[in-house]
PDB file of C-alpha atoms in Angstrom:
ATOM      1  CA  UNK A   9      -1.320 -23.595   1.761  1.00 56.00           C
ATOM      2  CA  UNK A  10       1.395 -25.506  -0.452  1.00 57.00           C
ATOM      3  CA  UNK A  11      -0.313 -24.199  -3.578  1.00 71.00           C
ATOM      4  CA  UNK A  12      -0.783 -20.579  -2.181  1.00 81.00           C
ATOM      5  CA  UNK A  13       3.056 -20.822  -0.976  1.00 86.00           C
ATOM      6  CA  UNK A  14       3.881 -21.440  -4.692  1.00 89.00           C
ATOM      7  CA  UNK A  15       1.916 -18.438  -5.851  1.00 93.00           C
ATOM      8  CA  UNK A  16       3.689 -16.350  -3.201  1.00 94.00           C
ATOM      9  CA  UNK A  17       7.070 -17.281  -4.348  1.00 94.00           C
ATOM     10  CA  UNK A  18       5.858 -16.268  -8.028  1.00 96.00           C
ATOM     11  CA  UNK A  19       4.625 -13.002  -6.438  1.00 97.00           C
ATOM     12  CA  UNK A  20       8.202 -12.458  -4.889  1.00 96.00           C
ATOM     13  CA  UNK A  21       9.954 -13.036  -7.944  1.00 97.00           C
ATOM     14  CA  UNK A  22       7.863 -10.711  -9.711  1.00 97.00           C
ATOM     15  CA  UNK A  23       8.499  -7.985  -7.261  1.00 97.00           C
ATOM     16  CA  UNK A  24      12.133  -8.823  -7.123  1.00 97.00           C
ATOM     17  CA  UNK A  25      12.544  -8.298 -11.072  1.00 98.00           C
ATOM     18  CA  UNK A  26      10.326  -4.985 -11.046  1.00 98.00           C
ATOM     19  CA  UNK A  27      12.682  -3.631  -7.727  1.00 97.00           C
ATOM     20  CA  UNK A  28      15.602  -4.524 -10.086  1.00 97.00           C
ATOM     21  CA  UNK A  29      14.241  -2.710 -13.075  1.00 97.00           C
ATOM     22  CA  UNK A  30      13.136   0.065 -10.771  1.00 97.00           C
ATOM     23  CA  UNK A  31      16.583   0.695  -9.834  1.00 96.00           C
ATOM     24  CA  UNK A  32      18.085   0.921 -13.178  1.00 96.00           C
ATOM     25  CA  UNK A  33      18.469   4.634 -14.467  1.00 95.00           C
ATOM     26  CA  UNK A  34      15.698   5.881 -12.328  1.00 96.00           C
ATOM     27  CA  UNK A  35      14.226   9.255 -13.135  1.00 92.00           C
ATOM     28  CA  UNK A  36      15.703  10.609  -9.685  1.00 86.00           C
ATOM     29  CA  UNK A  37      17.991   8.594  -7.861  1.00 82.00           C
ATOM     30  CA  UNK A  38      17.360  10.183  -4.560  1.00 77.00           C
ATOM     31  CA  UNK A  39      13.851  10.014  -4.790  1.00 82.00           C
ATOM     32  CA  UNK A  40      13.893   6.423  -5.808  1.00 91.00           C
ATOM     33  CA  UNK A  41      15.411   5.357  -2.601  1.00 90.00           C
ATOM     34  CA  UNK A  42      12.704   7.013  -0.538  1.00 86.00           C
ATOM     35  CA  UNK A  43      10.003   5.748  -2.634  1.00 89.00           C
ATOM     36  CA  UNK A  44      10.878   2.050  -2.807  1.00 95.00           C
ATOM     37  CA  UNK A  45      12.298   1.550   0.460  1.00 94.00           C
ATOM     38  CA  UNK A  46       8.977   1.341   2.520  1.00 92.00           C
ATOM     39  CA  UNK A  47       7.883  -1.490   0.186  1.00 94.00           C
ATOM     40  CA  UNK A  48      11.224  -3.454   0.607  1.00 96.00           C
ATOM     41  CA  UNK A  49      10.991  -3.089   4.264  1.00 95.00           C
ATOM     42  CA  UNK A  50       7.386  -4.370   3.994  1.00 95.00           C
ATOM     43  CA  UNK A  51       8.258  -7.247   2.049  1.00 96.00           C
ATOM     44  CA  UNK A  52      10.936  -8.374   4.178  1.00 96.00           C
ATOM     45  CA  UNK A  53       8.842  -8.282   7.236  1.00 95.00           C
ATOM     46  CA  UNK A  54       6.003 -10.276   5.548  1.00 95.00           C
ATOM     47  CA  UNK A  55       8.483 -12.732   4.652  1.00 95.00           C
ATOM     48  CA  UNK A  56       9.987 -13.020   8.254  1.00 95.00           C
ATOM     49  CA  UNK A  57       6.423 -13.556   9.637  1.00 92.00           C
ATOM     50  CA  UNK A  58       4.785 -15.791   7.095  1.00 92.00           C
ATOM     51  CA  UNK A  59       5.134 -19.270   8.804  1.00 88.00           C
ATOM     52  CA  UNK A  60       4.163 -17.815  12.376  1.00 88.00           C
ATOM     53  CA  UNK A  61       1.672 -15.170  11.230  1.00 88.00           C
ATOM     54  CA  UNK A  62       0.402 -15.814   7.662  1.00 91.00           C
ATOM     55  CA  UNK A  63      -1.825 -13.221   6.259  1.00 93.00           C
ATOM     56  CA  UNK A  64      -4.763 -13.513   4.362  1.00 94.00           C
ATOM     57  CA  UNK A  65      -4.406 -14.275   0.387  1.00 95.00           C
ATOM     58  CA  UNK A  66      -6.430 -10.862  -0.271  1.00 96.00           C
ATOM     59  CA  UNK A  67      -3.950  -8.912   2.058  1.00 96.00           C
ATOM     60  CA  UNK A  68      -0.953 -10.481   0.083  1.00 96.00           C
ATOM     61  CA  UNK A  69      -2.461  -9.559  -3.086  1.00 96.00           C
ATOM     62  CA  UNK A  70      -2.997  -5.978  -2.328  1.00 97.00           C
ATOM     63  CA  UNK A  71       0.320  -5.710  -0.724  1.00 97.00           C
ATOM     64  CA  UNK A  72       1.915  -7.085  -4.356  1.00 97.00           C
ATOM     65  CA  UNK A  73      -0.186  -4.425  -5.998  1.00 97.00           C
ATOM     66  CA  UNK A  74       0.940  -1.656  -3.768  1.00 97.00           C
ATOM     67  CA  UNK A  75       4.422  -2.725  -4.049  1.00 97.00           C
ATOM     68  CA  UNK A  76       4.588  -2.807  -7.611  1.00 97.00           C
ATOM     69  CA  UNK A  77       3.047   0.865  -7.705  1.00 97.00           C
ATOM     70  CA  UNK A  78       5.797   2.037  -5.302  1.00 96.00           C
ATOM     71  CA  UNK A  79       8.436   0.402  -7.479  1.00 97.00           C
ATOM     72  CA  UNK A  80       7.192   2.243 -10.480  1.00 97.00           C
ATOM     73  CA  UNK A  81       6.634   5.286  -8.741  1.00 94.00           C
ATOM     74  CA  UNK A  82      10.238   5.204  -7.737  1.00 94.00           C
ATOM     75  CA  UNK A  83      11.415   4.698 -11.163  1.00 96.00           C
ATOM     76  CA  UNK A  84       9.304   7.469 -13.068  1.00 94.00           C
ATOM     77  CA  UNK A  85       8.487   9.596 -10.157  1.00 90.00           C
ATOM     78  CA  UNK A  86       4.870   9.737  -9.367  1.00 89.00           C
ATOM     79  CA  UNK A  87       4.401  12.813 -11.615  1.00 88.00           C
ATOM     80  CA  UNK A  88       6.038  11.453 -14.735  1.00 90.00           C
ATOM     81  CA  UNK A  89       4.601   7.789 -15.056  1.00 94.00           C
ATOM     82  CA  UNK A  90       4.444   7.593 -18.763  1.00 95.00           C
ATOM     83  CA  UNK A  91       1.050   5.639 -19.123  1.00 94.00           C
ATOM     84  CA  UNK A  92      -0.671   8.451 -16.756  1.00 95.00           C
ATOM     85  CA  UNK A  93       1.057  11.211 -18.924  1.00 93.00           C
ATOM     86  CA  UNK A  94      -0.808   9.703 -22.006  1.00 95.00           C
ATOM     87  CA  UNK A  95      -3.972   9.506 -20.061  1.00 94.00           C
ATOM     88  CA  UNK A  96      -3.574  13.159 -19.183  1.00 92.00           C
ATOM     89  CA  UNK A  97      -3.269  13.997 -22.867  1.00 93.00           C
ATOM     90  CA  UNK A  98      -6.226  12.130 -23.923  1.00 94.00           C
ATOM     91  CA  UNK A  99      -8.872  12.969 -21.257  1.00 92.00           C
ATOM     92  CA  UNK A 100      -7.331  16.512 -21.075  1.00 91.00           C
ATOM     93  CA  UNK A 101      -6.410  16.330 -17.250  1.00 89.00           C
ATOM     94  CA  UNK A 102      -4.870  19.061 -15.109  1.00 88.00           C
ATOM     95  CA  UNK A 103      -2.055  16.617 -13.839  1.00 91.00           C
ATOM     96  CA  UNK A 104      -0.570  13.265 -13.798  1.00 92.00           C
ATOM     97  CA  UNK A 105      -2.792  11.143 -11.599  1.00 93.00           C
ATOM     98  CA  UNK A 106      -0.592   8.181 -10.686  1.00 95.00           C
ATOM     99  CA  UNK A 107       0.189   9.161  -7.069  1.00 94.00           C
ATOM    100  CA  UNK A 108      -3.604   9.359  -6.609  1.00 94.00           C
ATOM    101  CA  UNK A 109      -3.632   5.558  -7.423  1.00 96.00           C
ATOM    102  CA  UNK A 110      -0.604   5.017  -5.002  1.00 95.00           C
ATOM    103  CA  UNK A 111      -2.291   6.793  -2.202  1.00 95.00           C
ATOM    104  CA  UNK A 112      -5.571   4.707  -2.602  1.00 97.00           C
ATOM    105  CA  UNK A 113      -3.821   1.517  -2.645  1.00 97.00           C
ATOM    106  CA  UNK A 114      -1.938   2.555   0.559  1.00 96.00           C
ATOM    107  CA  UNK A 115      -5.199   2.963   2.023  1.00 97.00           C
ATOM    108  CA  UNK A 116      -6.140  -0.617   1.240  1.00 97.00           C
ATOM    109  CA  UNK A 117      -3.176  -2.095   2.572  1.00 97.00           C
ATOM    110  CA  UNK A 118      -3.212  -0.309   5.786  1.00 96.00           C
ATOM    111  CA  UNK A 119      -6.860  -1.297   6.142  1.00 97.00           C
ATOM    112  CA  UNK A 120      -6.370  -5.025   5.394  1.00 97.00           C
ATOM    113  CA  UNK A 121      -3.466  -5.017   7.706  1.00 94.00           C
ATOM    114  CA  UNK A 122      -5.629  -3.391  10.499  1.00 95.00           C
ATOM    115  CA  UNK A 123      -8.449  -5.910  10.045  1.00 95.00           C
ATOM    116  CA  UNK A 124      -6.050  -8.783  10.030  1.00 92.00           C
ATOM    117  CA  UNK A 125      -4.667  -7.491  13.585  1.00 91.00           C
ATOM    118  CA  UNK A 126      -7.993  -6.296  15.199  1.00 92.00           C
ATOM    119  CA  UNK A 127     -10.215  -9.393  13.937  1.00 89.00           C
ATOM    120  CA  UNK A 128      -7.817 -12.151  14.615  1.00 86.00           C
ATOM    121  CA  UNK A 129      -6.730 -11.134  17.779  1.00 85.00           C
ATOM    122  CA  UNK A 130     -10.071  -9.738  19.261  1.00 85.00           C
ATOM    123  CA  UNK A 131      -8.467  -6.289  20.083  1.00 84.00           C
ATOM    124  CA  UNK A 132     -11.552  -4.286  20.108  1.00 88.00           C
ATOM    125  CA  UNK A 133     -15.117  -5.337  20.045  1.00 91.00           C
ATOM    126  CA  UNK A 134     -16.422  -6.071  16.587  1.00 89.00           C
ATOM    127  CA  UNK A 135     -18.760  -3.530  15.912  1.00 91.00           C
ATOM    128  CA  UNK A 136     -16.213  -0.725  16.577  1.00 94.00           C
ATOM    129  CA  UNK A 137     -13.657  -2.523  13.954  1.00 94.00           C
ATOM    130  CA  UNK A 138     -14.658  -0.519  10.834  1.00 94.00           C
ATOM    131  CA  UNK A 139     -14.570   2.889  12.501  1.00 95.00           C
ATOM    132  CA  UNK A 140     -11.144   2.111  14.241  1.00 95.00           C
ATOM    133  CA  UNK A 141      -9.684   0.939  10.848  1.00 96.00           C
ATOM    134  CA  UNK A 142     -10.849   3.694   8.833  1.00 96.00           C
ATOM    135  CA  UNK A 143      -9.493   6.246  11.708  1.00 96.00           C
ATOM    136  CA  UNK A 144      -6.283   4.835  11.694  1.00 95.00           C
ATOM    137  CA  UNK A 145      -5.807   4.399   8.103  1.00 95.00           C
ATOM    138  CA  UNK A 146      -6.608   7.869   7.645  1.00 95.00           C
ATOM    139  CA  UNK A 147      -4.342   8.829  10.649  1.00 96.00           C
ATOM    140  CA  UNK A 148      -1.525   6.918   8.885  1.00 95.00           C
ATOM    141  CA  UNK A 149      -1.939   8.558   5.682  1.00 95.00           C
ATOM    142  CA  UNK A 150      -1.711  12.237   7.386  1.00 95.00           C
ATOM    143  CA  UNK A 151       1.320  11.114   9.177  1.00 94.00           C
ATOM    144  CA  UNK A 152       3.005   9.695   6.103  1.00 91.00           C
ATOM    145  CA  UNK A 153       2.467  13.247   4.323  1.00 91.00           C
ATOM    146  CA  UNK A 154       3.922  14.851   7.376  1.00 93.00           C
ATOM    147  CA  UNK A 155       6.891  12.504   7.316  1.00 88.00           C
ATOM    148  CA  UNK A 156       7.226  12.908   3.428  1.00 85.00           C
ATOM    149  CA  UNK A 157       7.378  16.898   3.989  1.00 89.00           C
ATOM    150  CA  UNK A 158       9.904  16.498   6.640  1.00 90.00           C
ATOM    151  CA  UNK A 159      12.190  14.204   4.732  1.00 84.00           C
ATOM    152  CA  UNK A 160      11.785  16.516   1.631  1.00 82.00           C
ATOM    153  CA  UNK A 161      12.937  19.551   3.850  1.00 84.00           C
ATOM    154  CA  UNK A 162      15.726  17.863   5.069  1.00 86.00           C
ATOM    155  CA  UNK A 163      17.264  16.005   2.090  1.00 78.00           C
ATOM    156  CA  UNK A 164      15.896  17.770  -0.955  1.00 75.00           C
ATOM    157  CA  UNK A 165      16.619  21.273  -2.375  1.00 73.00           C
ATOM    158  CA  UNK A 166      13.360  21.528  -4.389  1.00 76.00           C
ATOM    159  CA  UNK A 167      10.604  20.457  -2.059  1.00 77.00           C
ATOM    160  CA  UNK A 168       7.811  20.584  -4.596  1.00 77.00           C
ATOM    161  CA  UNK A 169       9.583  18.167  -6.887  1.00 73.00           C
ATOM    162  CA  UNK A 170      10.142  15.845  -4.081  1.00 74.00           C
ATOM    163  CA  UNK A 171       6.616  16.006  -2.981  1.00 77.00           C
ATOM    164  CA  UNK A 172       5.429  15.577  -6.414  1.00 75.00           C
ATOM    165  CA  UNK A 173       2.709  18.077  -5.961  1.00 82.00           C
ATOM    166  CA  UNK A 174       2.595  19.083  -9.567  1.00 82.00           C
ATOM    167  CA  UNK A 175       1.636  22.608  -8.660  1.00 80.00           C
ATOM    168  CA  UNK A 176      -1.636  21.765  -6.611  1.00 83.00           C
ATOM    169  CA  UNK A 177      -1.388  23.293  -3.263  1.00 86.00           C
ATOM    170  CA  UNK A 178      -4.154  20.717  -2.193  1.00 89.00           C
ATOM    171  CA  UNK A 179      -2.096  17.493  -3.179  1.00 88.00           C
ATOM    172  CA  UNK A 180      -1.566  16.394   0.301  1.00 91.00           C
ATOM    173  CA  UNK A 181      -5.442  16.705   1.061  1.00 93.00           C
ATOM    174  CA  UNK A 182      -6.269  14.943  -1.934  1.00 94.00           C
ATOM    175  CA  UNK A 183      -3.671  12.185  -1.091  1.00 94.00           C
ATOM    176  CA  UNK A 184      -5.411  11.473   2.176  1.00 95.00           C
ATOM    177  CA  UNK A 185      -8.837  11.632   0.218  1.00 96.00           C
ATOM    178  CA  UNK A 186      -7.720   8.738  -1.866  1.00 96.00           C
ATOM    179  CA  UNK A 187      -6.409   6.944   1.026  1.00 96.00           C
ATOM    180  CA  UNK A 188      -9.687   7.242   2.824  1.00 97.00           C
ATOM    181  CA  UNK A 189     -11.179   6.165  -0.426  1.00 97.00           C
ATOM    182  CA  UNK A 190      -9.007   3.011  -0.502  1.00 97.00           C
ATOM    183  CA  UNK A 191      -9.969   2.061   3.201  1.00 97.00           C
ATOM    184  CA  UNK A 192     -13.573   2.278   2.619  1.00 97.00           C
ATOM    185  CA  UNK A 193     -13.396   0.286  -0.685  1.00 98.00           C
ATOM    186  CA  UNK A 194     -11.549  -2.431   1.130  1.00 97.00           C
ATOM    187  CA  UNK A 195     -13.872  -2.381   3.911  1.00 96.00           C
ATOM    188  CA  UNK A 196     -17.093  -2.671   1.607  1.00 96.00           C
ATOM    189  CA  UNK A 197     -15.778  -4.929  -0.967  1.00 97.00           C
ATOM    190  CA  UNK A 198     -13.150  -7.323   0.637  1.00 96.00           C
ATOM    191  CA  UNK A 199     -13.834  -7.659   4.113  1.00 95.00           C
ATOM    192  CA  UNK A 200     -16.142 -10.354   4.028  1.00 93.00           C
ATOM    193  CA  UNK A 201     -14.120 -12.398   2.086  1.00 94.00           C
ATOM    194  CA  UNK A 202     -11.001 -11.676   4.168  1.00 94.00           C
ATOM    195  CA  UNK A 203     -12.937 -12.967   7.098  1.00 91.00           C
ATOM    196  CA  UNK A 204     -13.869 -16.407   5.241  1.00 92.00           C
ATOM    197  CA  UNK A 205     -10.106 -16.672   4.433  1.00 92.00           C
ATOM    198  CA  UNK A 206      -9.350 -15.968   8.180  1.00 87.00           C
ATOM    199  CA  UNK A 207     -11.288 -19.252   9.083  1.00 83.00           C
ATOM    200  CA  UNK A 208      -8.874 -21.203   6.563  1.00 82.00           C
ATOM    201  CA  UNK A 209      -5.937 -19.695   8.259  1.00 80.00           C
ATOM    202  CA  UNK A 210      -7.396 -20.827  11.517  1.00 73.00           C
ATOM    203  CA  UNK A 211      -7.039 -24.412  10.877  1.00 69.00           C
ATOM    204  CA  UNK A 212      -3.387 -24.161   9.529  1.00 69.00           C
ATOM    205  CA  UNK A 213      -1.228 -25.411  12.452  1.00 61.00           C
ATOM    206  CA  UNK A 214       1.589 -23.631  14.027  1.00 58.00           C
ATOM    207  CA  UNK A 215       0.129 -20.028  13.343  1.00 61.00           C
ATOM    208  CA  UNK A 216      -0.768 -17.342  15.666  1.00 59.00           C
ATOM    209  CA  UNK A 217      -4.648 -16.981  15.682  1.00 53.00           C
ATOM    210  CA  UNK A 218      -6.330 -16.291  19.029  1.00 53.00           C
TER     211      UNK A 218
END
């Protein structure tokens, strides 16, 4: 546990560094705030609950990656990430796909969290957990798209630029498809490993694990 705590501190320092870099001359100042604030709030919450309800290392790793993506997207905007602009040219793509990566990881993180909560607290029967988790992950993605749309309508004079649709009328639909893919990916590839890590957490004193 102590070794993991040291790794988590290093991850936190990296996140703080990337966040500071992200806030230095971002491409769109207003968009930067709305893009990074979810990641900042999530990290603060995880720090506050770490001792009482520590999550599995896999979940923390996916949160780390997702937060890095959010901070990079906030700095460049999701439609202007330079590396993916280069990939767009090399592979003759129709758009910058960095936002798709972001929504894929959104799906993995939500799924990881829901698996932690439902499995460790026995909220629903085990056989229904995969269906419940995927449905909730997709619902969260749809809710996020609606929230993002409303924020853009209220605070931005250019809704398309704020949403980063890049001229794609199906952008929101593809975002939800990517989140769904991320959810299924985590379930199929990492669920078993996460459950093994639950057993290690269960042996840790002073933690909530019913």
